[in-house]
Amino acid sequence: MQKRILSVQDISCFGKCSTGVALPVLSAAGHECVILPTALLSTHTGGFEGYTFLDLTDEMRKILAHWQKLGLRFDAVQTGYFGSLEQMAIVRDFVAGRELLRFVDPVLGDHGGLYSIYDQRFVEAMRDFCRGADVITPNLTEACLLTDTPYTGSHVDDVELDRLARRLLELGVGKAVITGIRFGEQETGILAADRETGLRECFRTPYVDIFFPGTGDTFASALCGKLMAGTPFREAAQAALDFTFRSICDTVPTDIRYGLCFEQELKTLG
Ligand code: PXL
């Protein structure tokens, strides 16, 4: 059955990420994707000089007030890149008391650092925003930021991974998937953790030594699409990882800033 999913993240006009990924991926998974843009940028912030940035916080308030009047209902809300601190409170107020699933991709940073517009206040607000989420999908950097753990690189041993997963779930989260973990020299992948079942399982793919902005967004939307289609958690995590890996393989060797060429893989999501 088709679900209506509200995707709250920026529109980066060039450089596939966030809303530019959520719309095609959630649609290909069979859902209606409604968008609530948090900011409008000429490009994403990952590697282009002089990008423009329009904060849409005030517009978000107006859009949600209109939808409130219309009595629109959603099966899930998926959040990604926020343009201001207030936006988290705005979305929290809108979803409060509604029966919907909450997917939070706690976009804060990568490679051990914060993205350019964020600071420690964002980290604290995001930690709070994650409370009560059904599924969160931090990369390793974000998992460390959310749990006050020093980031020591993308190779993490099993004990530390388990600790990170436990501390993420302790934020009051149903399921946590940590992305961007290196396993040895040859592999990369994710850890999936489920509070209810106690599941802790790593899923791996071959490591490709190129970083494409928007990879995490692609994974998060694919996972959301699969779960909302009723796919069980383990299978959904595996499918989202495979989709992301195949998209990476399709992309080599274009300009890495342009994002993943996931288009050929969309047909595999249905
Ligand atoms: O992929 C996360 C993301 C989303 N939106 C914008 C970004 C980034 C990462 O750099 O810059 C605008």
PDB file of N, CA, C and O in Angstrom, residues 55-96:
ATOM      1  N   ASP A  55      17.508  30.556   3.889  1.00  0.00           N
ATOM      2  CA  ASP A  55      16.876  29.879   5.031  1.00  0.00           C
ATOM      3  C   ASP A  55      15.352  29.959   4.883  1.00  0.00           C
ATOM      4  O   ASP A  55      14.805  31.041   4.686  1.00  0.00           O
ATOM      5  N   LEU A  56      14.660  28.834   4.954  1.00  0.00           N
ATOM      6  CA  LEU A  56      13.207  28.823   4.731  1.00  0.00           C
ATOM      7  C   LEU A  56      12.401  28.609   6.016  1.00  0.00           C
ATOM      8  O   LEU A  56      11.252  28.173   5.967  1.00  0.00           O
ATOM      9  N   THR A  57      12.986  28.947   7.155  1.00  0.00           N
ATOM     10  CA  THR A  57      12.315  28.701   8.433  1.00  0.00           C
ATOM     11  C   THR A  57      10.918  29.343   8.478  1.00  0.00           C
ATOM     12  O   THR A  57       9.936  28.690   8.858  1.00  0.00           O
ATOM     13  N   ASP A  58      10.837  30.612   8.088  1.00  0.00           N
ATOM     14  CA  ASP A  58       9.538  31.306   8.160  1.00  0.00           C
ATOM     15  C   ASP A  58       8.525  30.680   7.200  1.00  0.00           C
ATOM     16  O   ASP A  58       7.339  30.542   7.527  1.00  0.00           O
ATOM     17  N   GLU A  59       9.009  30.301   6.018  1.00  0.00           N
ATOM     18  CA  GLU A  59       8.125  29.680   5.033  1.00  0.00           C
ATOM     19  C   GLU A  59       7.616  28.326   5.553  1.00  0.00           C
ATOM     20  O   GLU A  59       6.451  27.955   5.337  1.00  0.00           O
ATOM     21  N   MET A  60       8.472  27.601   6.250  1.00  0.00           N
ATOM     22  CA  MET A  60       8.052  26.301   6.802  1.00  0.00           C
ATOM     23  C   MET A  60       6.871  26.473   7.752  1.00  0.00           C
ATOM     24  O   MET A  60       5.919  25.697   7.729  1.00  0.00           O
ATOM     25  N   ARG A  61       6.949  27.511   8.589  1.00  0.00           N
ATOM     26  CA  ARG A  61       5.847  27.766   9.537  1.00  0.00           C
ATOM     27  C   ARG A  61       4.544  27.980   8.780  1.00  0.00           C
ATOM     28  O   ARG A  61       3.498  27.433   9.137  1.00  0.00           O
ATOM     29  N   LYS A  62       4.632  28.780   7.697  1.00  0.00           N
ATOM     30  CA  LYS A  62       3.414  29.100   6.929  1.00  0.00           C
ATOM     31  C   LYS A  62       2.865  27.860   6.218  1.00  0.00           C
ATOM     32  O   LYS A  62       1.661  27.637   6.181  1.00  0.00           O
ATOM     33  N   ILE A  63       3.768  27.088   5.651  1.00  0.00           N
ATOM     34  CA  ILE A  63       3.340  25.877   4.925  1.00  0.00           C
ATOM     35  C   ILE A  63       2.653  24.910   5.887  1.00  0.00           C
ATOM     36  O   ILE A  63       1.569  24.369   5.598  1.00  0.00           O
ATOM     37  N   LEU A  64       3.254  24.722   7.055  1.00  0.00           N
ATOM     38  CA  LEU A  64       2.674  23.774   8.016  1.00  0.00           C
ATOM     39  C   LEU A  64       1.343  24.278   8.559  1.00  0.00           C
ATOM     40  O   LEU A  64       0.414  23.486   8.788  1.00  0.00           O
ATOM     41  N   ALA A  65       1.237  25.594   8.748  1.00  0.00           N
ATOM     42  CA  ALA A  65      -0.036  26.159   9.225  1.00  0.00           C
ATOM     43  C   ALA A  65      -1.133  25.889   8.184  1.00  0.00           C
ATOM     44  O   ALA A  65      -2.280  25.556   8.540  1.00  0.00           O
ATOM     45  N   HIS A  66      -0.777  26.033   6.908  1.00  0.00           N
ATOM     46  CA  HIS A  66      -1.741  25.768   5.835  1.00  0.00           C
ATOM     47  C   HIS A  66      -2.161  24.297   5.851  1.00  0.00           C
ATOM     48  O   HIS A  66      -3.346  23.968   5.789  1.00  0.00           O
ATOM     49  N   TRP A  67      -1.176  23.418   5.965  1.00  0.00           N
ATOM     50  CA  TRP A  67      -1.476  21.977   5.971  1.00  0.00           C
ATOM     51  C   TRP A  67      -2.324  21.591   7.176  1.00  0.00           C
ATOM     52  O   TRP A  67      -3.175  20.715   7.090  1.00  0.00           O
ATOM     53  N   GLN A  68      -2.038  22.261   8.294  1.00  0.00           N
ATOM     54  CA  GLN A  68      -2.810  22.010   9.514  1.00  0.00           C
ATOM     55  C   GLN A  68      -4.284  22.296   9.245  1.00  0.00           C
ATOM     56  O   GLN A  68      -5.177  21.513   9.593  1.00  0.00           O
ATOM     57  N   LYS A  69      -4.536  23.432   8.573  1.00  0.00           N
ATOM     58  CA  LYS A  69      -5.912  23.824   8.231  1.00  0.00           C
ATOM     59  C   LYS A  69      -6.551  22.821   7.286  1.00  0.00           C
ATOM     60  O   LYS A  69      -7.738  22.534   7.368  1.00  0.00           O
ATOM     61  N   LEU A  70      -5.747  22.316   6.349  1.00  0.00           N
ATOM     62  CA  LEU A  70      -6.267  21.360   5.369  1.00  0.00           C
ATOM     63  C   LEU A  70      -6.494  19.982   5.989  1.00  0.00           C
ATOM     64  O   LEU A  70      -7.136  19.117   5.383  1.00  0.00           O
ATOM     65  N   GLY A  71      -5.918  19.784   7.162  1.00  0.00           N
ATOM     66  CA  GLY A  71      -6.072  18.487   7.838  1.00  0.00           C
ATOM     67  C   GLY A  71      -5.293  17.375   7.148  1.00  0.00           C
ATOM     68  O   GLY A  71      -5.695  16.207   7.193  1.00  0.00           O
ATOM     69  N   LEU A  72      -4.165  17.721   6.515  1.00  0.00           N
ATOM     70  CA  LEU A  72      -3.372  16.697   5.811  1.00  0.00           C
ATOM     71  C   LEU A  72      -2.781  15.696   6.808  1.00  0.00           C
ATOM     72  O   LEU A  72      -2.373  16.057   7.893  1.00  0.00           O
ATOM     73  N   ARG A  73      -2.748  14.449   6.358  1.00  0.00           N
ATOM     74  CA  ARG A  73      -2.206  13.394   7.216  1.00  0.00           C
ATOM     75  C   ARG A  73      -1.023  12.724   6.521  1.00  0.00           C
ATOM     76  O   ARG A  73      -0.980  12.631   5.301  1.00  0.00           O
ATOM     77  N   PHE A  74      -0.092  12.253   7.322  1.00  0.00           N
ATOM     78  CA  PHE A  74       1.099  11.593   6.784  1.00  0.00           C
ATOM     79  C   PHE A  74       1.315  10.272   7.510  1.00  0.00           C
ATOM     80  O   PHE A  74       1.004  10.152   8.696  1.00  0.00           O
ATOM     81  N   ASP A  75       1.861   9.301   6.780  1.00  0.00           N
ATOM     82  CA  ASP A  75       2.182   8.015   7.409  1.00  0.00           C
ATOM     83  C   ASP A  75       3.548   8.061   8.088  1.00  0.00           C
ATOM     84  O   ASP A  75       3.823   7.294   9.012  1.00  0.00           O
ATOM     85  N   ALA A  76       4.399   8.924   7.567  1.00  0.00           N
ATOM     86  CA  ALA A  76       5.747   9.031   8.144  1.00  0.00           C
ATOM     87  C   ALA A  76       6.303  10.410   7.864  1.00  0.00           C
ATOM     88  O   ALA A  76       5.885  11.082   6.913  1.00  0.00           O
ATOM     89  N   VAL A  77       7.257  10.819   8.701  1.00  0.00           N
ATOM     90  CA  VAL A  77       8.024  12.025   8.420  1.00  0.00           C
ATOM     91  C   VAL A  77       9.497  11.628   8.437  1.00  0.00           C
ATOM     92  O   VAL A  77       9.947  10.870   9.289  1.00  0.00           O
ATOM     93  N   GLN A  78      10.176  12.117   7.410  1.00  0.00           N
ATOM     94  CA  GLN A  78      11.593  11.807   7.269  1.00  0.00           C
ATOM     95  C   GLN A  78      12.328  13.142   7.306  1.00  0.00           C
ATOM     96  O   GLN A  78      12.010  14.041   6.527  1.00  0.00           O
ATOM     97  N   THR A  79      13.284  13.301   8.214  1.00  0.00           N
ATOM     98  CA  THR A  79      14.011  14.572   8.265  1.00  0.00           C
ATOM     99  C   THR A  79      15.486  14.369   7.947  1.00  0.00           C
ATOM    100  O   THR A  79      16.061  13.325   8.230  1.00  0.00           O
ATOM    101  N   GLY A  80      16.063  15.425   7.348  1.00  0.00           N
ATOM    102  CA  GLY A  80      17.492  15.399   7.030  1.00  0.00           C
ATOM    103  C   GLY A  80      18.131  16.712   7.421  1.00  0.00           C
ATOM    104  O   GLY A  80      18.022  17.124   8.575  1.00  0.00           O
ATOM    105  N   TYR A  81      18.704  17.376   6.471  1.00  0.00           N
ATOM    106  CA  TYR A  81      19.472  18.606   6.695  1.00  0.00           C
ATOM    107  C   TYR A  81      18.545  19.766   7.096  1.00  0.00           C
ATOM    108  O   TYR A  81      17.667  20.169   6.331  1.00  0.00           O
ATOM    109  N   PHE A  82      18.758  20.305   8.291  1.00  0.00           N
ATOM    110  CA  PHE A  82      17.991  21.469   8.746  1.00  0.00           C
ATOM    111  C   PHE A  82      18.784  22.741   8.470  1.00  0.00           C
ATOM    112  O   PHE A  82      20.013  22.758   8.566  1.00  0.00           O
ATOM    113  N   GLY A  83      18.033  23.829   8.179  1.00  0.00           N
ATOM    114  CA  GLY A  83      18.684  25.103   7.866  1.00  0.00           C
ATOM    115  C   GLY A  83      18.830  26.013   9.062  1.00  0.00           C
ATOM    116  O   GLY A  83      19.562  27.000   9.010  1.00  0.00           O
ATOM    117  N   SER A  84      18.102  25.735  10.160  1.00  0.00           N
ATOM    118  CA  SER A  84      18.236  26.544  11.369  1.00  0.00           C
ATOM    119  C   SER A  84      17.802  25.703  12.566  1.00  0.00           C
ATOM    120  O   SER A  84      17.114  24.691  12.408  1.00  0.00           O
ATOM    121  N   LEU A  85      18.211  26.162  13.748  1.00  0.00           N
ATOM    122  CA  LEU A  85      17.859  25.442  14.980  1.00  0.00           C
ATOM    123  C   LEU A  85      16.353  25.370  15.196  1.00  0.00           C
ATOM    124  O   LEU A  85      15.816  24.338  15.607  1.00  0.00           O
ATOM    125  N   GLU A  86      15.681  26.488  14.905  1.00  0.00           N
ATOM    126  CA  GLU A  86      14.235  26.559  15.171  1.00  0.00           C
ATOM    127  C   GLU A  86      13.455  25.523  14.373  1.00  0.00           C
ATOM    128  O   GLU A  86      12.365  25.106  14.784  1.00  0.00           O
ATOM    129  N   GLN A  87      13.982  25.126  13.233  1.00  0.00           N
ATOM    130  CA  GLN A  87      13.242  24.194  12.375  1.00  0.00           C
ATOM    131  C   GLN A  87      12.952  22.869  13.077  1.00  0.00           C
ATOM    132  O   GLN A  87      11.924  22.235  12.827  1.00  0.00           O
ATOM    133  N   MET A  88      13.860  22.455  13.955  1.00  0.00           N
ATOM    134  CA  MET A  88      13.630  21.182  14.656  1.00  0.00           C
ATOM    135  C   MET A  88      12.404  21.307  15.575  1.00  0.00           C
ATOM    136  O   MET A  88      11.580  20.401  15.640  1.00  0.00           O
ATOM    137  N   ALA A  89      12.300  22.435  16.262  1.00  0.00           N
ATOM    138  CA  ALA A  89      11.145  22.653  17.152  1.00  0.00           C
ATOM    139  C   ALA A  89       9.856  22.753  16.333  1.00  0.00           C
ATOM    140  O   ALA A  89       8.796  22.236  16.733  1.00  0.00           O
ATOM    141  N   ILE A  90       9.940  23.396  15.173  1.00  0.00           N
ATOM    142  CA  ILE A  90       8.761  23.556  14.313  1.00  0.00           C
ATOM    143  C   ILE A  90       8.240  22.180  13.877  1.00  0.00           C
ATOM    144  O   ILE A  90       7.037  21.894  13.940  1.00  0.00           O
ATOM    145  N   VAL A  91       9.167  21.323  13.452  1.00  0.00           N
ATOM    146  CA  VAL A  91       8.755  19.989  12.992  1.00  0.00           C
ATOM    147  C   VAL A  91       8.250  19.163  14.170  1.00  0.00           C
ATOM    148  O   VAL A  91       7.253  18.439  14.076  1.00  0.00           O
ATOM    149  N   ARG A  92       8.936  19.298  15.305  1.00  0.00           N
ATOM    150  CA  ARG A  92       8.513  18.543  16.495  1.00  0.00           C
ATOM    151  C   ARG A  92       7.076  18.911  16.878  1.00  0.00           C
ATOM    152  O   ARG A  92       6.252  18.048  17.160  1.00  0.00           O
ATOM    153  N   ASP A  93       6.779  20.205  16.839  1.00  0.00           N
ATOM    154  CA  ASP A  93       5.417  20.658  17.169  1.00  0.00           C
ATOM    155  C   ASP A  93       4.403  20.099  16.177  1.00  0.00           C
ATOM    156  O   ASP A  93       3.302  19.708  16.550  1.00  0.00           O
ATOM    157  N   PHE A  94       4.772  20.079  14.904  1.00  0.00           N
ATOM    158  CA  PHE A  94       3.838  19.613  13.883  1.00  0.00           C
ATOM    159  C   PHE A  94       3.519  18.122  14.048  1.00  0.00           C
ATOM    160  O   PHE A  94       2.378  17.701  13.860  1.00  0.00           O
ATOM    161  N   VAL A  95       4.525  17.337  14.406  1.00  0.00           N
ATOM    162  CA  VAL A  95       4.286  15.889  14.484  1.00  0.00           C
ATOM    163  C   VAL A  95       3.742  15.457  15.842  1.00  0.00           C
ATOM    164  O   VAL A  95       3.218  14.346  15.961  1.00  0.00           O
ATOM    165  N   ALA A  96       3.841  16.338  16.837  1.00  0.00           N
ATOM    166  CA  ALA A  96       3.406  15.965  18.193  1.00  0.00           C
ATOM    167  C   ALA A  96       1.956  15.500  18.176  1.00  0.00           C
ATOM    168  O   ALA A  96       1.083  16.162  17.604  1.00  0.00           O
TER     169      ALA A  96
END
